[in-house]
């Protein structure tokens, strides 16, 4: 049975409103939740950047869902601190929390200064960070000298089962690299000819049998023109190629680059439609590819309308097929 989740976008909504939205989505019939962990939004039109780790405790306490967070455990953070934060949530809410550990983005991680490393170096330090976190979760005393320093650290509050560490991958290369060490995969919706190679690379290189999650970018409104307008207003900065955007440091720079992004470009990256039957077809394609959780991110601002419409006409299509 596929689980249909709700993506809580800290870049677009203040944390108090997001808490109300996940409560509403749970009541409507969504199954689970996830969020991002950003210091900056991608644009001033989005305009928010609540602290995900504070919010996650409230969200887990006020709903029955499981949650995940996409974070970079090294960069503006120290891996030992992220290991402690994740362990605390996993103790309070057993089996309901997972971490997607990424290599970071300049938009968030450059705020603490210092050298901004290239992708290969960021991947190396991410592997070090994941190894340190898992050692701490096992109760080991950790000393580490590498991309960062850990000096005689030990976690005294630990869950019986550590949280899953999921690799976020936007390319077959990253999926293949992460398949060996990660507990699962998360990626974003793309055309099948781009998404299928990511799935295959993950499965072929050690990911067979591990969970695969998908964050689905969509824009729904009752009128087609409103769906497209809302997607362009909120998400134009987010359809830039990863090889370009990962080194961009400020919302202003994203906005300047997005000035050349057309409505057609947005519609190619986001499932824009007022037709709920079309949304069912898009989602079913992802289920058929083997994704067991679909986290829906309605990128426009009309969240309650989206939740209510999908609860009425989209979620039941997947309940019947289970």
Coordinates of C-alpha atoms in Angstrom, one line a residue:
X1 CA 0.0 0.0 0.0
X2 CA 1.4 3.4 -1.0
X3 CA 1.4 6.1 1.7
X4 CA 0.5 9.6 0.5
X5 CA 2.2 12.3 2.6
X6 CA 2.2 16.1 2.9
X7 CA 5.3 18.2 2.5
X8 CA 5.5 21.1 4.9
X9 CA 7.5 23.9 3.2
X10 CA 9.2 26.0 5.9
X11 CA 10.3 28.4 3.1
X12 CA 6.8 29.3 2.2
X13 CA 4.8 29.3 5.4
X14 CA 5.4 30.4 9.0
X15 CA 5.8 27.5 11.5
X16 CA 2.5 28.1 13.3
X17 CA 0.6 28.0 10.1
X18 CA 2.5 24.9 9.0
X19 CA 1.5 23.2 12.2
X20 CA -2.1 23.9 11.6
X21 CA -1.7 22.6 8.0
X22 CA -0.3 19.2 8.9
X23 CA -3.0 18.8 11.5
X24 CA -5.6 19.6 8.9
X25 CA -4.0 17.2 6.4
X26 CA -3.9 14.4 8.9
X27 CA -7.6 14.9 9.7
X28 CA -8.3 14.9 5.9
X29 CA -6.7 11.5 5.4
X30 CA -3.0 12.1 4.5
X31 CA -0.7 9.4 5.9
X32 CA 2.6 11.1 6.9
X33 CA 4.7 14.2 6.6
X34 CA 8.1 15.6 5.8
X35 CA 9.8 19.0 5.8
X36 CA 12.8 20.8 4.6
X37 CA 15.5 22.4 6.8
X38 CA 16.6 25.8 5.3
X39 CA 18.1 29.0 6.7
X40 CA 16.9 31.1 3.7
X41 CA 14.0 30.7 1.4
X42 CA 14.7 30.6 -2.3
X43 CA 12.9 33.9 -3.0
X44 CA 11.3 36.8 -1.2
X45 CA 7.9 35.7 -2.6
X46 CA 8.3 32.6 -0.4
X47 CA 9.5 34.7 2.4
X48 CA 9.9 32.3 5.4
X49 CA 12.5 30.1 7.1
X50 CA 11.4 28.6 10.4
X51 CA 13.7 26.3 12.2
X52 CA 12.7 22.8 11.3
X53 CA 14.1 21.0 14.4
X54 CA 12.0 23.1 16.7
X55 CA 8.9 22.6 14.6
X56 CA 9.3 18.8 14.3
X57 CA 8.9 18.2 18.0
X58 CA 5.6 20.1 17.9
X59 CA 4.4 18.4 14.7
X60 CA 5.2 14.9 16.1
X61 CA 3.5 15.7 19.4
X62 CA 0.3 17.1 17.8
X63 CA -0.2 14.5 15.1
X64 CA 0.2 10.7 14.9
X65 CA 2.2 10.8 11.6
X66 CA 5.8 9.8 11.0
X67 CA 8.0 12.7 9.7
X68 CA 11.3 13.1 7.9
X69 CA 13.5 16.1 7.4
X70 CA 15.9 16.9 4.6
X71 CA 19.0 18.4 6.2
X72 CA 22.7 18.7 5.7
X73 CA 24.3 17.3 9.0
X74 CA 27.6 19.0 8.3
X75 CA 28.2 22.6 7.1
X76 CA 26.3 25.1 9.2
X77 CA 25.7 22.2 11.7
X78 CA 28.0 19.8 13.5
X79 CA 27.1 16.1 13.0
X80 CA 27.2 15.4 16.7
X81 CA 24.5 18.0 17.3
X82 CA 22.3 16.6 14.6
X83 CA 22.8 13.1 15.9
X84 CA 21.7 14.3 19.4
X85 CA 18.7 16.2 17.9
X86 CA 17.6 13.1 15.9
X87 CA 18.1 10.7 18.8
X88 CA 15.9 12.9 21.1
X89 CA 13.1 12.9 18.6
X90 CA 13.4 9.1 18.0
X91 CA 13.3 8.5 21.8
X92 CA 10.1 10.6 22.2
X93 CA 8.4 9.3 19.1
X94 CA 9.7 5.7 18.4
X95 CA 9.7 4.6 14.8
X96 CA 8.2 7.9 13.6
X97 CA 11.2 9.9 12.5
X98 CA 13.7 9.7 9.7
X99 CA 16.5 11.9 8.4
X100 CA 17.5 12.6 4.8
X101 CA 21.2 13.6 4.9
X102 CA 22.4 15.7 2.1
X103 CA 25.6 17.4 1.2
X104 CA 24.3 20.9 1.6
X105 CA 23.6 24.0 -0.4
X106 CA 25.4 27.4 -0.4
X107 CA 22.0 29.1 0.2
X108 CA 22.0 27.7 3.7
X109 CA 25.5 26.5 4.7
X110 CA 27.6 29.5 3.6
X111 CA 26.0 31.7 6.3
X112 CA 28.7 30.4 8.8
X113 CA 31.5 31.5 6.6
X114 CA 34.6 29.7 5.5
X115 CA 35.4 27.7 2.4
X116 CA 32.5 26.5 0.3
X117 CA 33.7 23.1 -1.0
X118 CA 32.9 21.4 -4.3
X119 CA 30.5 18.6 -4.6
X120 CA 33.1 15.8 -4.3
X121 CA 34.4 17.2 -1.1
X122 CA 30.9 17.8 0.3
X123 CA 30.1 14.2 -0.4
X124 CA 33.2 13.0 1.4
X125 CA 32.4 15.0 4.5
X126 CA 28.8 13.8 4.4
X127 CA 29.9 10.2 4.6
X128 CA 32.1 11.1 7.6
X129 CA 29.1 12.8 9.2
X130 CA 26.8 9.8 8.7
X131 CA 29.4 7.5 10.1
X132 CA 29.8 9.6 13.2
X133 CA 26.1 9.9 13.7
X134 CA 25.6 6.2 13.5
X135 CA 28.5 5.6 15.9
X136 CA 26.9 7.9 18.4
X137 CA 23.5 6.3 18.0
X138 CA 25.2 2.9 18.8
X139 CA 26.4 4.4 22.1
X140 CA 30.1 4.6 21.2
X141 CA 32.5 7.2 22.4
X142 CA 33.6 9.0 19.3
X143 CA 36.8 10.7 18.4
X144 CA 37.1 11.9 14.9
X145 CA 39.6 14.0 12.9
X146 CA 38.7 14.8 9.3
X147 CA 36.4 17.3 7.7
X148 CA 35.3 18.2 11.2
X149 CA 36.5 17.3 14.7
X150 CA 34.7 15.2 17.4
X151 CA 36.4 14.9 20.7
X152 CA 35.3 12.2 23.1
X153 CA 31.6 12.5 22.4
X154 CA 29.0 10.0 23.6
X155 CA 25.2 10.2 23.4
X156 CA 23.6 9.2 26.7
X157 CA 20.0 9.5 25.4
X158 CA 19.5 7.1 22.5
X159 CA 16.6 5.4 20.9
X160 CA 16.3 1.6 20.8
X161 CA 16.2 1.8 17.0
X162 CA 18.1 4.7 15.3
X163 CA 16.3 6.8 12.7
X164 CA 16.7 5.8 9.1
X165 CA 19.2 7.8 7.2
X166 CA 17.9 8.4 3.7
X167 CA 20.0 9.7 0.8
X168 CA 18.5 12.6 -1.3
X169 CA 19.5 12.1 -4.9
X170 CA 18.7 14.2 -8.0
X171 CA 21.0 12.2 -10.4
X172 CA 21.9 8.6 -11.1
X173 CA 25.4 9.3 -9.9
X174 CA 24.3 10.4 -6.5
X175 CA 21.8 7.6 -6.2
X176 CA 24.5 5.0 -7.0
X177 CA 26.9 6.6 -4.6
X178 CA 24.4 6.7 -1.7
X179 CA 22.9 3.3 -2.3
X180 CA 25.6 1.5 -0.4
X181 CA 25.5 3.5 2.8
X182 CA 22.0 4.9 3.0
X183 CA 18.9 3.2 4.4
X184 CA 16.8 4.4 1.6
X185 CA 16.3 6.9 -1.2
X186 CA 14.4 10.1 -1.6
X187 CA 14.2 12.1 -4.8
X188 CA 11.8 14.6 -6.5
X189 CA 9.3 14.1 -9.3
X190 CA 10.8 14.4 -12.8
X191 CA 9.9 13.1 -16.3
X192 CA 10.1 9.3 -16.3
X193 CA 13.1 9.3 -18.7
X194 CA 15.1 11.2 -15.9
X195 CA 13.6 9.5 -12.9
X196 CA 13.9 5.9 -14.0
X197 CA 17.7 6.0 -14.2
X198 CA 17.9 7.3 -10.7
X199 CA 15.7 4.4 -9.4
X200 CA 17.7 1.9 -11.4
X201 CA 21.1 3.3 -10.2
X202 CA 20.0 3.1 -6.6
X203 CA 18.7 -0.5 -6.9
X204 CA 21.7 -1.8 -8.9
X205 CA 24.3 -0.4 -6.4
X206 CA 23.0 -1.7 -3.1
X207 CA 19.6 -0.2 -2.8
X208 CA 17.5 -3.2 -3.8
X209 CA 14.8 -3.8 -1.1
X210 CA 15.4 -0.5 0.6
X211 CA 12.6 2.1 0.8
X212 CA 12.2 4.7 -1.9
X213 CA 10.3 8.0 -1.2
X214 CA 9.3 10.7 -3.7
X215 CA 8.6 14.3 -3.2
X216 CA 6.1 15.3 -5.8
X217 CA 6.1 18.9 -7.0
X218 CA 2.6 19.9 -8.1
X219 CA 0.3 22.9 -8.3
X220 CA -3.4 22.4 -8.0
X221 CA -6.1 25.1 -8.2
X222 CA -9.7 24.9 -9.2
X223 CA -8.8 27.0 -12.3
X224 CA -5.9 26.1 -14.6
X225 CA -4.6 29.6 -14.9
X226 CA -4.5 30.0 -11.1
X227 CA -2.5 26.8 -10.7
X228 CA 0.0 28.0 -13.2
X229 CA 0.2 31.5 -11.8
X230 CA 0.7 30.2 -8.3
X231 CA 3.4 27.8 -9.4
X232 CA 5.3 30.6 -11.2
X233 CA 5.0 33.0 -8.4
X234 CA 6.3 30.6 -5.7
X235 CA 8.4 28.1 -7.5
X236 CA 10.1 29.8 -10.5
X237 CA 13.4 30.0 -8.5
X238 CA 13.3 26.2 -7.9
X239 CA 13.4 24.8 -11.4
X240 CA 17.0 25.8 -12.0
X241 CA 19.5 22.9 -12.8
X242 CA 21.1 21.5 -9.6
X243 CA 24.6 22.0 -10.9
X244 CA 23.8 25.7 -11.1
X245 CA 21.7 26.3 -8.0
X246 CA 23.8 24.4 -5.4
X247 CA 26.4 27.2 -5.4
X248 CA 23.9 30.1 -5.3
X249 CA 24.2 31.9 -2.0
X250 CA 21.2 34.3 -1.6
X251 CA 17.5 34.6 -2.5
X252 CA 18.4 37.7 -4.5
X253 CA 20.7 35.7 -6.7
X254 CA 18.1 32.9 -7.2
X255 CA 15.6 35.6 -8.2
X256 CA 18.0 37.0 -10.8
X257 CA 18.7 33.6 -12.3
X258 CA 14.9 32.8 -12.3
X259 CA 14.2 35.9 -14.4
X260 CA 14.8 33.9 -17.5
X261 CA 12.6 30.9 -16.4
X262 CA 9.4 30.8 -18.4
X263 CA 6.0 29.5 -17.6
X264 CA 6.7 26.5 -19.8
X265 CA 9.9 25.8 -17.8
X266 CA 7.9 25.8 -14.6
X267 CA 5.2 23.5 -16.1
X268 CA 7.9 21.0 -17.1
X269 CA 9.2 20.7 -13.5
X270 CA 5.9 21.0 -11.6
X271 CA 2.7 19.0 -12.2
X272 CA 0.4 21.9 -12.9
X273 CA -3.3 21.1 -13.4
X274 CA -6.8 21.8 -12.2
X275 CA -7.8 18.3 -13.2
X276 CA -7.7 15.9 -10.2
X277 CA -8.0 12.9 -12.5
X278 CA -4.8 14.0 -14.2
X279 CA -3.1 14.2 -10.8
X280 CA -4.2 10.7 -10.0
X281 CA -2.6 9.5 -13.3
X282 CA 0.7 11.3 -12.5
X283 CA 0.8 9.8 -9.0
X284 CA 0.0 6.3 -10.2
X285 CA 3.0 6.4 -12.6
X286 CA 5.3 6.9 -9.6
X287 CA 3.6 4.1 -7.6
X288 CA 4.2 1.8 -10.6
X289 CA 7.9 2.7 -10.5
X290 CA 8.2 1.4 -6.9
X291 CA 7.9 4.4 -4.7
X292 CA 6.2 3.4 -1.5
X293 CA 5.7 7.0 -0.1
X294 CA 4.7 10.0 -2.1
X295 CA 5.1 13.3 -0.3
X296 CA 2.9 15.9 -2.1
X297 CA 4.2 19.4 -2.2
X298 CA 1.6 21.8 -3.6
X299 CA 3.9 24.7 -4.4
X300 CA 1.3 27.4 -4.6
X301 CA -0.1 29.1 -1.5
X302 CA -3.6 27.5 -1.5
X303 CA -2.8 24.7 0.9
X304 CA -6.2 24.0 2.5
X305 CA -8.0 23.9 -0.9
X306 CA -5.4 21.5 -2.1
X307 CA -5.6 19.2 0.9
X308 CA -9.4 19.1 0.8
X309 CA -9.6 18.5 -2.9
X310 CA -7.0 15.7 -2.9
X311 CA -8.6 14.1 0.2
X312 CA -11.9 14.0 -1.6
X313 CA -10.9 12.9 -5.2
X314 CA -7.2 11.7 -5.2
X315 CA -6.5 9.8 -2.0
X316 CA -9.4 7.4 -2.4
X317 CA -8.1 6.2 -5.8
X318 CA -5.0 4.8 -4.0
X319 CA -6.9 3.4 -1.1
X320 CA -9.1 1.3 -3.5
X321 CA -6.0 -0.1 -5.3
X322 CA -4.2 -1.2 -2.1

